[in-house]
mmCIF file of C-alpha atoms in Angstrom:
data_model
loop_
_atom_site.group_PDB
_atom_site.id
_atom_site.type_symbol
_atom_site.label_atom_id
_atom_site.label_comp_id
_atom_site.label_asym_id
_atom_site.label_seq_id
_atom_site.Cartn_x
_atom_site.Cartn_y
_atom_site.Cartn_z
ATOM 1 C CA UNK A 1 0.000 0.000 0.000
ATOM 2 C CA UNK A 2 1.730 3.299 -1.118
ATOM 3 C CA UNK A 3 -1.182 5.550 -0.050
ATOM 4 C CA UNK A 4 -2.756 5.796 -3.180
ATOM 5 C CA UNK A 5 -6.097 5.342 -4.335
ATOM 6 C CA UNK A 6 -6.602 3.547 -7.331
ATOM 7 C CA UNK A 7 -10.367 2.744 -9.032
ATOM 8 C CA UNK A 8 -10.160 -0.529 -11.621
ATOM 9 C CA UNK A 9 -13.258 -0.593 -13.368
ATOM 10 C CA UNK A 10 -14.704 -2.170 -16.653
ATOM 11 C CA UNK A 11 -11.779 -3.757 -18.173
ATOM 12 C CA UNK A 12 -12.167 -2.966 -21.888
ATOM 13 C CA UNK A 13 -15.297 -1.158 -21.803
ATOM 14 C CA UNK A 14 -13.321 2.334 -20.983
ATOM 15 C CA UNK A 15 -16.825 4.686 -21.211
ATOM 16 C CA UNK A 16 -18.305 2.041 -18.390
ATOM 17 C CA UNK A 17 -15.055 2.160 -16.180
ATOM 18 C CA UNK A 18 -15.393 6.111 -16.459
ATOM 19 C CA UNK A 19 -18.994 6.018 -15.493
ATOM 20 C CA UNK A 20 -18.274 3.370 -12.488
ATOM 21 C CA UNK A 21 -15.464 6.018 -11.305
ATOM 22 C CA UNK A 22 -18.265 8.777 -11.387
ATOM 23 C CA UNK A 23 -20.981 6.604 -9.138
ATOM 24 C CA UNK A 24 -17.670 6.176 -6.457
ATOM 25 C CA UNK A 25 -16.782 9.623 -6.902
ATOM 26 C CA UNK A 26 -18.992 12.439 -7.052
ATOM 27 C CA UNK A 27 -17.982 15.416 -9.121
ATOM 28 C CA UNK A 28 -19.757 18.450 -11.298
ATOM 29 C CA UNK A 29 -17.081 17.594 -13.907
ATOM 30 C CA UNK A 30 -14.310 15.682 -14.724
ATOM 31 C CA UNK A 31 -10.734 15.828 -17.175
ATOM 32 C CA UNK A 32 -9.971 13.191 -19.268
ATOM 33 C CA UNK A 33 -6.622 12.268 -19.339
ATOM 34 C CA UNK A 34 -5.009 9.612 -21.264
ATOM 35 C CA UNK A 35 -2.165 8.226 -19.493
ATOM 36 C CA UNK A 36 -0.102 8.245 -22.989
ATOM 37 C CA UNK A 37 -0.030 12.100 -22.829
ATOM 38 C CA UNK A 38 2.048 13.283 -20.103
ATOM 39 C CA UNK A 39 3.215 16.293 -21.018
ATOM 40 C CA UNK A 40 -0.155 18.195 -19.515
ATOM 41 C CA UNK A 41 -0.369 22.049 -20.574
ATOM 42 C CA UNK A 42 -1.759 23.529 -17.070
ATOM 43 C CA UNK A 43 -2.555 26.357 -18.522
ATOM 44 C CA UNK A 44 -4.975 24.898 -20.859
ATOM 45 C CA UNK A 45 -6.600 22.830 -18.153
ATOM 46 C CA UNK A 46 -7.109 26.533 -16.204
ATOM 47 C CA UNK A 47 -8.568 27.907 -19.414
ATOM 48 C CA UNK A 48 -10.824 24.950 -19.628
ATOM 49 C CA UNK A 49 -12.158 25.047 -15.762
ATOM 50 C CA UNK A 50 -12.529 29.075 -16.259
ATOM 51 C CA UNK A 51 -14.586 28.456 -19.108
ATOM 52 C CA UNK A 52 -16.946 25.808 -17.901
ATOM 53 C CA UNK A 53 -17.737 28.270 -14.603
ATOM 54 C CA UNK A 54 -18.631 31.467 -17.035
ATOM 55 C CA UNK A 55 -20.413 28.653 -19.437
ATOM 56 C CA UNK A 56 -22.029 26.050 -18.236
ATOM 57 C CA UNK A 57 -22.045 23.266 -21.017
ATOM 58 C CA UNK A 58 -21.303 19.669 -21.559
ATOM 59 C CA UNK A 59 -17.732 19.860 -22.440
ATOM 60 C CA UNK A 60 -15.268 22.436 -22.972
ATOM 61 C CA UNK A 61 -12.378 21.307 -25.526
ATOM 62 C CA UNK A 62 -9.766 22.021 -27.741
ATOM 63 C CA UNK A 63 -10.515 18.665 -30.216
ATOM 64 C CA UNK A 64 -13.465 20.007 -31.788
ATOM 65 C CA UNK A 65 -13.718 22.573 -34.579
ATOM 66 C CA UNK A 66 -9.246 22.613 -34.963
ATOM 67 C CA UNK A 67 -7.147 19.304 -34.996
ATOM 68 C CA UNK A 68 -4.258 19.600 -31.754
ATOM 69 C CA UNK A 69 -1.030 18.561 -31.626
ATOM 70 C CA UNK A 70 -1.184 15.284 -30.334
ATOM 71 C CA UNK A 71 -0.863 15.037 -26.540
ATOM 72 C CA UNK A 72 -2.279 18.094 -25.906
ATOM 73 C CA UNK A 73 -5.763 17.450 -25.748
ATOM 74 C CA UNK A 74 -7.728 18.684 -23.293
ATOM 75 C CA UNK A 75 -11.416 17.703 -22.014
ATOM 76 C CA UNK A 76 -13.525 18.947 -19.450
ATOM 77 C CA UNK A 77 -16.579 17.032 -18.765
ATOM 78 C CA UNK A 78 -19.982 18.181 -17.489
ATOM 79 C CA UNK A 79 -20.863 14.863 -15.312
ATOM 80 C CA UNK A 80 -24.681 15.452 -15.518
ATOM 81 C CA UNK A 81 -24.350 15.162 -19.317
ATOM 82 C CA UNK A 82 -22.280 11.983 -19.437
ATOM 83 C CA UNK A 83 -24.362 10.376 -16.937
ATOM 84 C CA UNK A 84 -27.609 10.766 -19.297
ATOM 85 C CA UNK A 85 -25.324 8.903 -22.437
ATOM 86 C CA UNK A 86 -27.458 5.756 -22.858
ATOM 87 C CA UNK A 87 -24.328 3.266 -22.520
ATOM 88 C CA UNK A 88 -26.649 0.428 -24.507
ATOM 89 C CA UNK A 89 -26.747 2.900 -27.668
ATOM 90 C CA UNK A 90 -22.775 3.819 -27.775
ATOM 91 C CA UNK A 91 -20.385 1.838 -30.691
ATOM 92 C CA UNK A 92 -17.097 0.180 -30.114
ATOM 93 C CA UNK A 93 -15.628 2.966 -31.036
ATOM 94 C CA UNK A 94 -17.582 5.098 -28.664
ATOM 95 C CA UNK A 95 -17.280 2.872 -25.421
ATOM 96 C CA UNK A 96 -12.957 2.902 -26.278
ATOM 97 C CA UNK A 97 -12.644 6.560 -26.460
ATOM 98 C CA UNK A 98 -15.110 8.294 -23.768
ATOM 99 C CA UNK A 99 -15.502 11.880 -25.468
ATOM 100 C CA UNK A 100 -15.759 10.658 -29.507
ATOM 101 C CA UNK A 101 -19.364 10.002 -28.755
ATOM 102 C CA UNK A 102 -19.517 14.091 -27.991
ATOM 103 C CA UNK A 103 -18.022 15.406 -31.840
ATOM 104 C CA UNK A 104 -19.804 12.427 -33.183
ATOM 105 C CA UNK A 105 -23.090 14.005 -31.929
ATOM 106 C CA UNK A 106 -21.620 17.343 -31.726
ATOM 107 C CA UNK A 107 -24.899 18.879 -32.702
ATOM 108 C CA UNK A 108 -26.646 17.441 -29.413
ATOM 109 C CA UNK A 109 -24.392 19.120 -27.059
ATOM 110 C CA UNK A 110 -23.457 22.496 -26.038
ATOM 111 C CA UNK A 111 -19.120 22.337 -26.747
ATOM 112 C CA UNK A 112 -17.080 25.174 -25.940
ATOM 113 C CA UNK A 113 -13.620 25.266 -27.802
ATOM 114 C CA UNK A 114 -10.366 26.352 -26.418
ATOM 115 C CA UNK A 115 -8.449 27.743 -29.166
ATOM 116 C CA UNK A 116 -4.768 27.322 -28.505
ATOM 117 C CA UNK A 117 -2.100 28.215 -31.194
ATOM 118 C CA UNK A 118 0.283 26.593 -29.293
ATOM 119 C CA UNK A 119 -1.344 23.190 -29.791
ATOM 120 C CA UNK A 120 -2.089 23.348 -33.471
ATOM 121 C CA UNK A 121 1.026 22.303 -35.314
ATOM 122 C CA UNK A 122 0.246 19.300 -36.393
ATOM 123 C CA UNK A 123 3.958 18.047 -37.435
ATOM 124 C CA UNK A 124 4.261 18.046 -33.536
ATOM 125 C CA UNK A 125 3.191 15.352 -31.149
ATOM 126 C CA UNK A 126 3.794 15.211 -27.727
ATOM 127 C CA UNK A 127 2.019 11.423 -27.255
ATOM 128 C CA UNK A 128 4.188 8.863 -25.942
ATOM 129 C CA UNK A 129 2.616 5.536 -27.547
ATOM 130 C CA UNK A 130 6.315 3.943 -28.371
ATOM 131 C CA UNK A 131 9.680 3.843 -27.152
ATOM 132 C CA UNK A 132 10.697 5.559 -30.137
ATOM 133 C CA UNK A 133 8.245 8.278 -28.696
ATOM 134 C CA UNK A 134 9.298 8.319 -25.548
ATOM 135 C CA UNK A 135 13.373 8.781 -26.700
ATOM 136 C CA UNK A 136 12.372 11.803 -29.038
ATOM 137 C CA UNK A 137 10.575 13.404 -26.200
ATOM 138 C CA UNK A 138 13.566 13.149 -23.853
ATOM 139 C CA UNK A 139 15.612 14.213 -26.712
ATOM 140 C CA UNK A 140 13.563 17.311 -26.878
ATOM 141 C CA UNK A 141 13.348 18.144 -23.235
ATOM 142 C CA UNK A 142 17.157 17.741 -22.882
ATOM 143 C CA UNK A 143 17.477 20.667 -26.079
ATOM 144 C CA UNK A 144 15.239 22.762 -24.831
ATOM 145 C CA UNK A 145 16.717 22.444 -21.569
ATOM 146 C CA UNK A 146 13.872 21.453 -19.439
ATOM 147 C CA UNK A 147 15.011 17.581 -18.739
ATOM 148 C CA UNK A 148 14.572 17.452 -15.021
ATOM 149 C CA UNK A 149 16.857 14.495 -14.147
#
């Protein structure tokens, strides 16, 4: 026991293991965070809370309307709104990745976009997915000087 808690839920069905977390833990709203993107902007995740207080929608984003760089996603969640998905209804593809079901249906939900020019240069990625991937991000950190070893 290292003092942290950890929630296993569905084991492939990734939209019910989300949902399960939700009935154990009660929230207004909720990131998703894939654990192949850790380079996190927090600034974007600010933007994205600030925005959903002034707001009020389902999900505030910077996916929908511009393509990101890859690993810079962000996703805030209304938890009201993803309770009332019908899980029965949702595809594969849908009960895989949690939010897809949201830009699918985009015209069914209220979606607030972050634009971030930052995060739109899409010969950049900052997912980790390989080892190849992981080696060009720590060659990058050590060039730009931020490897924190």
């Amino acid at each position: 026991d290292q003092g942290v808690t950890v929630f296993r839920g569905h084991p492939t069905n990734v939209f019910k293991r989300f949902r399960s977390a939700l009935d154990e833990y009660s929230c207004n709203s909720f990131f998703r965070i894939c654990g192949d993107h850790p380079f996190l902007e927090p600034d974007l995740f600010e933007r994205a809370i600030k925005l959903f207080e002034q707001e009020e929608c389902d999900i505030v984003t910077n996916v929908h309307e511009i393509n990101p760089v890859a690993g810079k996603v962000v996703e805030l969640i209304n938890t009201k709104t993803f309770q009332k998905i019908d899980i029965e209804s949702l595809s594969e593809k849908e009960q895989e990745h949690v939010t897809v079901h949201f830009y699918e249906k985009h015209k069914k939900y209220d979606i607030k976009n972050i634009h971030d020019p930052k995060s739109c240069d899409e010969n950049e990625s900052y997912a980790v997915n390989t080892l190849e991937d992981l080696k060009r991000m720590e060659r990058q950190l050590i060039d730009t000087g931020t490897n924190r070893q």
